[in-house]
Tab-separated table of C-alpha atoms in Angstrom:
chain	number	residue	atom	x	y	z
I	1	MET	CA	158.086	47.516	83.173
I	2	PRO	CA	157.203	47.067	86.886
I	3	LYS	CA	155.244	49.861	88.495
I	4	SER	CA	157.002	51.999	91.060
I	5	TYR	CA	155.495	53.176	94.346
I	6	ARG	CA	156.266	55.897	96.868
I	7	ALA	CA	155.908	55.413	100.623
I	8	LEU	CA	153.195	57.659	102.054
I	9	VAL	CA	154.389	56.901	105.590
I	10	GLY	CA	157.263	55.023	107.158
I	11	PHE	CA	156.517	51.307	107.122
I	12	SER	CA	158.048	47.865	107.465
I	13	CYS	CA	157.162	44.456	106.066
I	14	PRO	CA	158.799	41.140	105.083
I	15	ALA	CA	161.658	41.771	102.641
I	16	ASP	CA	161.180	38.973	100.091
I	17	PRO	CA	158.746	36.181	99.108
I	18	GLU	CA	160.434	33.622	101.343
I	19	SER	CA	160.298	35.964	104.329
I	20	LEU	CA	156.626	36.671	103.636
I	21	LYS	CA	155.902	32.925	103.743
I	22	LYS	CA	157.760	32.571	107.033
I	23	TRP	CA	156.015	35.678	108.416
I	24	LYS	CA	152.587	34.278	107.618
I	25	ALA	CA	153.592	30.923	109.111
I	26	GLY	CA	154.348	32.682	112.402
I	27	LYS	CA	158.116	32.429	112.018
I	28	LYS	CA	158.810	36.130	112.111
I	29	ASP	CA	162.148	35.628	113.797
I	30	GLN	CA	163.362	33.865	110.632
I	31	ALA	CA	162.023	36.491	108.232
I	32	LYS	CA	164.051	39.364	106.802
I	33	LEU	CA	162.483	42.743	107.433
I	34	MET	CA	162.351	45.641	105.022
I	35	VAL	CA	162.170	49.133	106.561
I	36	VAL	CA	160.999	51.964	104.314
I	37	LYS	CA	161.074	55.656	105.114
I	38	LYS	CA	158.326	58.091	104.155
I	39	GLY	CA	158.915	59.332	100.603
I	40	ASP	CA	161.169	56.430	99.538
I	41	LYS	CA	160.472	54.743	96.195
I	42	VAL	CA	159.787	51.019	96.458
I	43	GLU	CA	158.937	48.167	94.105
I	44	PRO	CA	156.839	45.253	95.343
I	45	PHE	CA	158.450	41.833	95.095
I	46	ASN	CA	155.082	40.161	94.437
I	47	GLU	CA	151.336	40.791	94.276
I	48	ASP	CA	150.700	39.716	97.869
I	49	ILE	CA	153.010	42.310	99.373
I	50	LEU	CA	151.599	44.999	97.076
I	51	LYS	CA	148.086	44.131	98.289
I	52	SER	CA	149.298	44.451	101.863
I	53	TRP	CA	150.941	47.828	101.174
I	54	LEU	CA	147.793	49.141	99.520
I	55	ALA	CA	145.507	47.758	102.236
I	56	ASN	CA	147.561	49.639	104.807
I	57	ASP	CA	147.659	52.867	102.774
I	58	ALA	CA	151.433	52.624	102.880
I	59	VAL	CA	152.192	53.535	99.253
I	60	GLU	CA	150.933	55.362	96.214
I	61	GLU	CA	151.800	54.602	92.631
I	62	VAL	CA	154.392	56.859	91.044
I	63	LYS	CA	152.943	58.145	87.779
I	64	SER	CA	155.342	58.977	84.980
I	65	ASN	CA	154.627	61.815	82.547
I	66	GLY	CA	155.787	59.807	79.547
B	1	MET	CA	134.300	50.517	143.054
B	2	ALA	CA	136.726	47.802	142.110
B	3	LYS	CA	139.603	46.264	144.006
B	4	TYR	CA	142.464	44.362	142.427
B	5	SER	CA	144.963	42.082	144.055
B	6	SER	CA	148.542	43.206	143.603
B	7	LYS	CA	149.648	39.731	142.520
B	8	ASP	CA	147.685	40.101	139.293
B	9	VAL	CA	149.144	43.433	138.338
B	10	GLY	CA	151.976	43.365	135.799
B	11	PHE	CA	153.040	46.943	136.382
B	12	MET	CA	151.804	50.222	137.728
B	13	LEU	CA	153.573	53.168	136.166
B	14	LEU	CA	153.242	56.845	136.994
B	15	GLY	CA	155.303	58.823	134.503
B	16	SER	CA	158.728	57.178	134.655
B	17	TYR	CA	158.119	55.821	138.138
B	18	SER	CA	157.316	52.210	138.886
B	19	VAL	CA	154.886	52.559	141.768
B	20	LEU	CA	153.863	48.933	142.162
B	21	ALA	CA	154.634	47.782	145.652
B	22	ALA	CA	155.811	44.395	146.856
B	23	VAL	CA	152.615	43.983	148.863
B	24	SER	CA	149.763	46.434	148.510
B	25	SER	CA	146.137	47.084	147.789
B	26	ILE	CA	145.008	49.362	144.982
B	27	GLU	CA	141.567	50.862	145.362
B	28	ASP	CA	140.031	52.574	142.396
B	29	SER	CA	136.834	54.478	143.075
B	30	VAL	CA	134.527	56.555	140.910
B	31	THR	CA	131.991	58.831	142.585
B	32	LEU	CA	129.038	60.522	140.917
B	33	LYS	CA	128.579	63.947	142.435
B	34	LEU	CA	125.080	64.956	143.579
B	35	ASN	CA	123.928	68.471	144.403
B	36	GLU	CA	121.082	69.353	146.723
B	37	THR	CA	118.163	70.959	144.924
B	38	TYR	CA	115.565	71.307	147.678
B	39	SER	CA	114.702	74.709	148.953
B	40	LEU	CA	113.478	76.081	152.242
B	41	GLY	CA	110.078	74.771	153.171
B	42	GLU	CA	110.213	71.551	151.141
B	43	ALA	CA	109.460	68.441	153.133
B	44	ASP	CA	111.873	66.021	151.465
B	45	GLU	CA	115.418	66.372	150.331
B	46	SER	CA	116.050	66.170	146.587
B	47	PHE	CA	119.229	65.931	144.596
B	48	TRP	CA	120.384	66.533	141.057
B	49	SER	CA	123.401	65.139	139.210
B	50	GLY	CA	125.206	67.100	136.527
B	51	GLY	CA	126.995	63.923	135.460
B	52	ALA	CA	130.338	65.016	136.893
B	53	LYS	CA	132.338	62.122	138.318
B	54	GLN	CA	135.305	62.125	140.655
B	55	THR	CA	137.895	59.397	140.260
B	56	GLU	CA	140.439	58.575	142.944
B	57	ILE	CA	143.019	55.885	143.508
B	58	VAL	CA	144.323	54.969	146.921
B	59	GLN	CA	147.268	52.616	147.157
B	60	GLU	CA	148.453	51.237	150.470
B	61	GLY	CA	151.217	48.803	151.265
B	62	TRP	CA	154.940	48.183	151.484
B	63	TYR	CA	157.150	50.019	149.014
B	64	ASP	CA	160.745	49.696	147.974
B	65	ASP	CA	162.701	52.892	148.518
B	66	ALA	CA	164.890	52.313	145.408
B	67	VAL	CA	165.364	55.148	142.908
B	68	GLY	CA	162.474	55.387	140.469
B	69	ASN	CA	159.989	53.702	142.792
B	70	LEU	CA	156.953	54.986	144.637
B	71	HIS	CA	158.763	56.536	147.585
B	72	GLN	CA	160.751	58.834	145.288
B	73	ALA	CA	157.652	59.616	143.225
B	74	MET	CA	155.529	60.642	146.180
B	75	THR	CA	157.708	62.159	148.913
B	76	ASP	CA	157.625	65.749	147.663
B	77	LEU	CA	154.114	65.557	146.133
B	78	SER	CA	155.197	67.185	142.884
B	79	THR	CA	152.444	69.169	141.194
B	80	VAL	CA	153.457	67.854	137.756
B	81	GLU	CA	150.586	65.849	136.263
B	82	LEU	CA	151.614	62.521	134.758
B	83	PRO	CA	149.856	59.669	132.971
B	84	MET	CA	149.388	56.451	134.918
B	85	THR	CA	148.946	52.946	133.513
B	86	ILE	CA	148.051	49.815	135.450
B	87	ALA	CA	148.544	46.436	133.771
B	88	ILE	CA	145.698	44.772	135.623
B	89	HIS	CA	145.999	41.477	133.733
B	90	GLY	CA	149.780	41.174	133.727
B	91	ASN	CA	152.757	42.373	131.703
B	92	ALA	CA	152.316	40.161	128.627
B	93	ILE	CA	150.437	40.747	125.401
B	94	ASN	CA	147.334	38.819	124.412
B	95	MET	CA	146.200	37.781	127.890
B	96	PRO	CA	144.034	35.794	128.037
B	97	ALA	CA	145.346	33.817	125.072
B	98	SER	CA	141.868	32.849	123.946
B	99	PRO	CA	139.917	34.632	122.660
B	100	VAL	CA	142.723	36.883	121.451
B	101	ALA	CA	141.552	40.400	122.142
B	102	GLY	CA	144.578	42.089	123.654
B	103	THR	CA	145.659	42.451	127.279
B	104	GLU	CA	143.487	44.989	129.034
B	105	ILE	CA	145.085	47.867	130.890
B	106	ASP	CA	143.767	50.870	132.763
B	107	ILE	CA	144.989	54.200	131.423
B	108	TYR	CA	144.696	57.409	133.422
B	109	GLN	CA	145.421	60.390	131.219
B	110	SER	CA	146.382	62.871	133.892
B	111	VAL	CA	147.190	62.016	137.490
B	112	GLN	CA	147.962	64.391	140.307
B	113	ARG	CA	149.845	63.217	143.370
B	114	VAL	CA	147.664	64.475	146.214
B	115	GLY	CA	148.687	62.617	149.338
B	116	TYR	CA	151.406	60.453	150.811
B	117	THR	CA	151.268	59.160	154.347
B	118	VAL	CA	154.230	57.211	155.652
B	119	GLN	CA	153.201	54.809	158.392
B	120	MET	CA	156.519	53.131	159.157
B	121	ALA	CA	159.865	52.490	157.505
B	122	THR	CA	162.457	49.779	157.864
B	123	SER	CA	165.882	49.738	156.261
B	124	GLU	CA	164.769	49.401	152.641
B	125	VAL	CA	161.002	49.375	152.589
B	126	THR	CA	158.382	51.847	153.638
B	127	LYS	CA	154.792	51.209	154.657
B	128	ALA	CA	152.735	54.035	153.293
B	129	GLN	CA	149.536	55.182	151.680
B	130	ALA	CA	149.596	57.068	148.376
B	131	ARG	CA	146.597	58.980	147.055
B	132	TYR	CA	146.087	60.068	143.469
B	133	GLY	CA	143.635	62.571	142.015
B	134	ILE	CA	142.501	61.628	138.526
B	135	TRP	CA	141.623	64.081	135.762
B	136	TYR	CA	139.563	62.952	132.742
B	137	GLY	CA	138.716	59.591	134.323
B	138	LYS	CA	139.948	56.153	133.388
B	139	LYS	CA	140.117	54.562	129.953
B	140	ARG	CA	140.266	50.833	129.361
B	141	GLY	CA	142.995	50.203	126.787
B	142	LYS	CA	145.182	47.413	125.442
B	143	LEU	CA	148.815	46.638	126.115
B	144	VAL	CA	150.931	47.208	122.991
B	145	ALA	CA	154.459	46.900	124.354
B	146	PRO	CA	155.051	45.154	127.686
B	147	LEU	CA	157.384	46.893	130.106
B	148	ALA	CA	160.789	45.536	129.044
B	149	THR	CA	164.316	46.658	128.226
B	150	ARG	CA	165.183	46.854	124.529
B	151	SER	CA	168.524	47.561	122.913
B	152	THR	CA	169.111	48.094	119.165
B	153	ALA	CA	166.520	50.266	117.409
B	154	ALA	CA	163.844	47.981	115.987
B	155	ASN	CA	160.159	47.253	115.449
B	156	LEU	CA	158.233	45.107	117.911
B	157	ASP	CA	156.131	43.719	115.064
B	158	ALA	CA	159.172	41.854	113.729
B	159	ASP	CA	158.459	39.273	116.403
B	160	ASP	CA	155.117	37.517	116.896
B	161	ALA	CA	155.706	37.169	120.597
B	162	LYS	CA	155.982	40.920	121.034
B	163	CYS	CA	153.233	42.148	118.754
B	164	ALA	CA	149.975	43.328	120.232
B	165	VAL	CA	146.392	43.193	119.097
B	166	ALA	CA	144.017	46.001	119.913
B	167	GLN	CA	140.516	44.995	118.974
B	168	PRO	CA	138.332	46.298	117.579
B	169	ALA	CA	139.894	48.709	115.119
B	170	GLY	CA	138.498	52.227	115.185
B	171	THR	CA	137.973	55.213	112.960
B	172	ASN	CA	137.375	57.825	115.630
B	173	GLY	CA	140.929	58.154	116.847
B	174	GLY	CA	141.992	57.464	120.409
B	175	ALA	CA	145.105	57.766	122.468
B	176	ALA	CA	148.351	56.009	123.209
B	177	VAL	CA	150.318	56.129	126.424
B	178	LEU	CA	154.074	55.764	126.790
B	179	HIS	CA	156.140	55.246	129.940
B	180	ILE	CA	159.944	55.157	129.787
B	181	THR	CA	161.462	53.889	133.025
B	182	GLY	CA	165.077	53.498	131.916
B	183	LEU	CA	167.401	54.946	129.267
B	184	THR	CA	171.086	53.984	129.334
B	185	GLY	CA	174.068	54.470	127.010
B	186	THR	CA	173.746	58.283	127.096
B	187	PRO	CA	171.777	58.797	123.883
B	188	THR	CA	170.700	62.366	123.170
B	189	ASN	CA	167.144	61.056	123.116
B	190	VAL	CA	164.909	58.152	122.168
B	191	THR	CA	161.796	58.308	120.001
B	192	ILE	CA	159.046	55.713	120.312
B	193	THR	CA	156.536	55.476	117.461
B	194	LEU	CA	153.076	53.934	117.534
B	195	ARG	CA	152.535	51.672	114.505
B	196	HIS	CA	149.578	49.733	113.170
B	197	SER	CA	148.476	47.303	110.499
B	198	VAL	CA	145.264	45.931	109.023
B	199	ASP	CA	146.743	42.534	108.203
B	200	GLY	CA	149.708	42.001	110.530
B	201	VAL	CA	152.092	42.024	107.543
B	202	THR	CA	152.805	45.652	106.673
B	203	TYR	CA	153.071	47.976	109.656
B	204	THR	CA	152.896	51.713	109.064
B	205	ASP	CA	153.859	54.517	111.414
B	206	LYS	CA	150.757	55.965	113.031
B	207	GLN	CA	152.255	58.704	115.183
B	208	ALA	CA	155.471	59.352	117.075
B	209	PHE	CA	155.609	60.217	120.753
B	210	THR	CA	157.714	63.139	121.924
B	211	ALA	CA	161.442	62.356	122.071
B	212	PHE	CA	162.692	61.871	125.635
B	213	THR	CA	166.149	62.328	127.135
B	214	PRO	CA	167.934	60.462	129.956
B	215	ALA	CA	167.343	63.554	132.137
B	216	ASN	CA	163.589	63.232	131.535
B	217	VAL	CA	163.742	59.687	132.903
B	218	LEU	CA	165.732	60.720	135.973
B	219	THR	CA	163.195	63.414	136.807
B	220	GLY	CA	160.305	60.993	136.355
B	221	VAL	CA	158.579	62.753	133.450
B	222	ALA	CA	159.530	60.555	130.467
B	223	SER	CA	155.958	59.651	129.648
B	224	GLN	CA	153.150	60.898	127.424
B	225	TYR	CA	149.437	60.492	126.889
B	226	MET	CA	149.226	61.140	123.133
B	227	THR	CA	145.918	61.571	121.358
B	228	PHE	CA	145.540	60.693	117.682
B	229	THR	CA	142.798	61.087	115.129
B	230	GLY	CA	141.351	58.926	112.371
B	231	GLN	CA	141.908	55.244	111.711
B	232	ILE	CA	143.641	52.893	114.137
B	233	ASN	CA	143.960	49.348	112.857
B	234	SER	CA	143.552	46.051	114.713
B	235	TRP	CA	147.240	45.190	114.866
B	236	VAL	CA	149.099	47.767	116.908
B	237	SER	CA	152.790	47.851	117.624
B	238	ALA	CA	155.683	50.194	118.383
B	239	SER	CA	159.192	50.966	117.200
B	240	TRP	CA	162.031	52.783	118.873
B	241	ALA	CA	165.077	54.701	117.616
B	242	TYR	CA	167.883	56.581	119.345
B	243	THR	CA	169.776	59.732	118.540
B	244	GLY	CA	173.402	59.192	119.484
B	245	GLY	CA	174.635	57.172	122.445
B	246	THR	CA	176.850	54.144	122.896
B	247	ALA	CA	175.014	50.805	122.818
B	248	PRO	CA	171.902	52.489	124.276
B	249	THR	CA	169.038	50.611	125.884
B	250	VAL	CA	165.542	51.777	126.687
B	251	THR	CA	162.965	50.315	129.082
B	252	PHE	CA	159.438	51.257	128.118
B	253	ALA	CA	155.800	50.229	127.936
B	254	VAL	CA	153.124	51.376	125.466
B	255	GLY	CA	149.356	51.091	125.649
B	256	VAL	CA	146.580	52.151	123.295
B	257	TYR	CA	142.981	53.263	123.756
B	258	VAL	CA	140.651	53.083	120.757
B	259	ALA	CA	137.797	55.596	120.933
B	260	PRO	CA	134.341	54.052	120.353
């Protein structure tokens, strides 16, 4: 089961793997953007975007009690 | 003392006013104050400095008398203190392009309008001298958002060509400066937010400026020198969002100063 994360602050980033590739290639105008509000729950679409979220202190993991 | 040619200056903003003239000189001087310390009977004069500096800007040239320009800003010598920002290297990010280190700007936290001498006026331009008193000195910052008109609420970092770099990153806080020179479409207000990123991929909100109304712009005060604490990352950007309005647009510039 994929881990879930909560936004610690409002943030934005590429919305999917293809957009991330385009973003890194300097084609931001062709990339879809994902805008997240503080407190929203989000799931990373791949490891690279999760690393970026964590590096920017944008999210924290949501721990379940089960 | 430094002098800059007006042709190199991208903008000169005082609050919501654009005070860059068509032809002018801008003289920026910093003076270290000395106090006499010799007493009666001493042969030679001696002085002591407490470290206090006085900063002044004198601007002289030909000014447009359009609304929102220097003539309107200076004629009544309002006592309201405003931030001033001078884009000494132009109104584009990452100038020079190599090495990429961000476009340098001069940020004056608190500026008092102290003198305005009109020398002559023609039908639409005025030759005059404007004098500014500077509190808290000058800070060398980086341009985050060039002065431009934007429409739909968005993030500047969604476009490479509009995303700024402020290097180096810092952990001791700093300040950001905002100038709004236009706000159309009658929104209730507009909120500009400073954003940053360590990798240029995920941008997080750092801190929001005060929300400003169209009336704030008309009265020249839609601007803020906003201090922040803690970490500021290398990639710095801004977003904007409106409350209400019909197809609103906002014209603004943002700069950032990273404390050493």
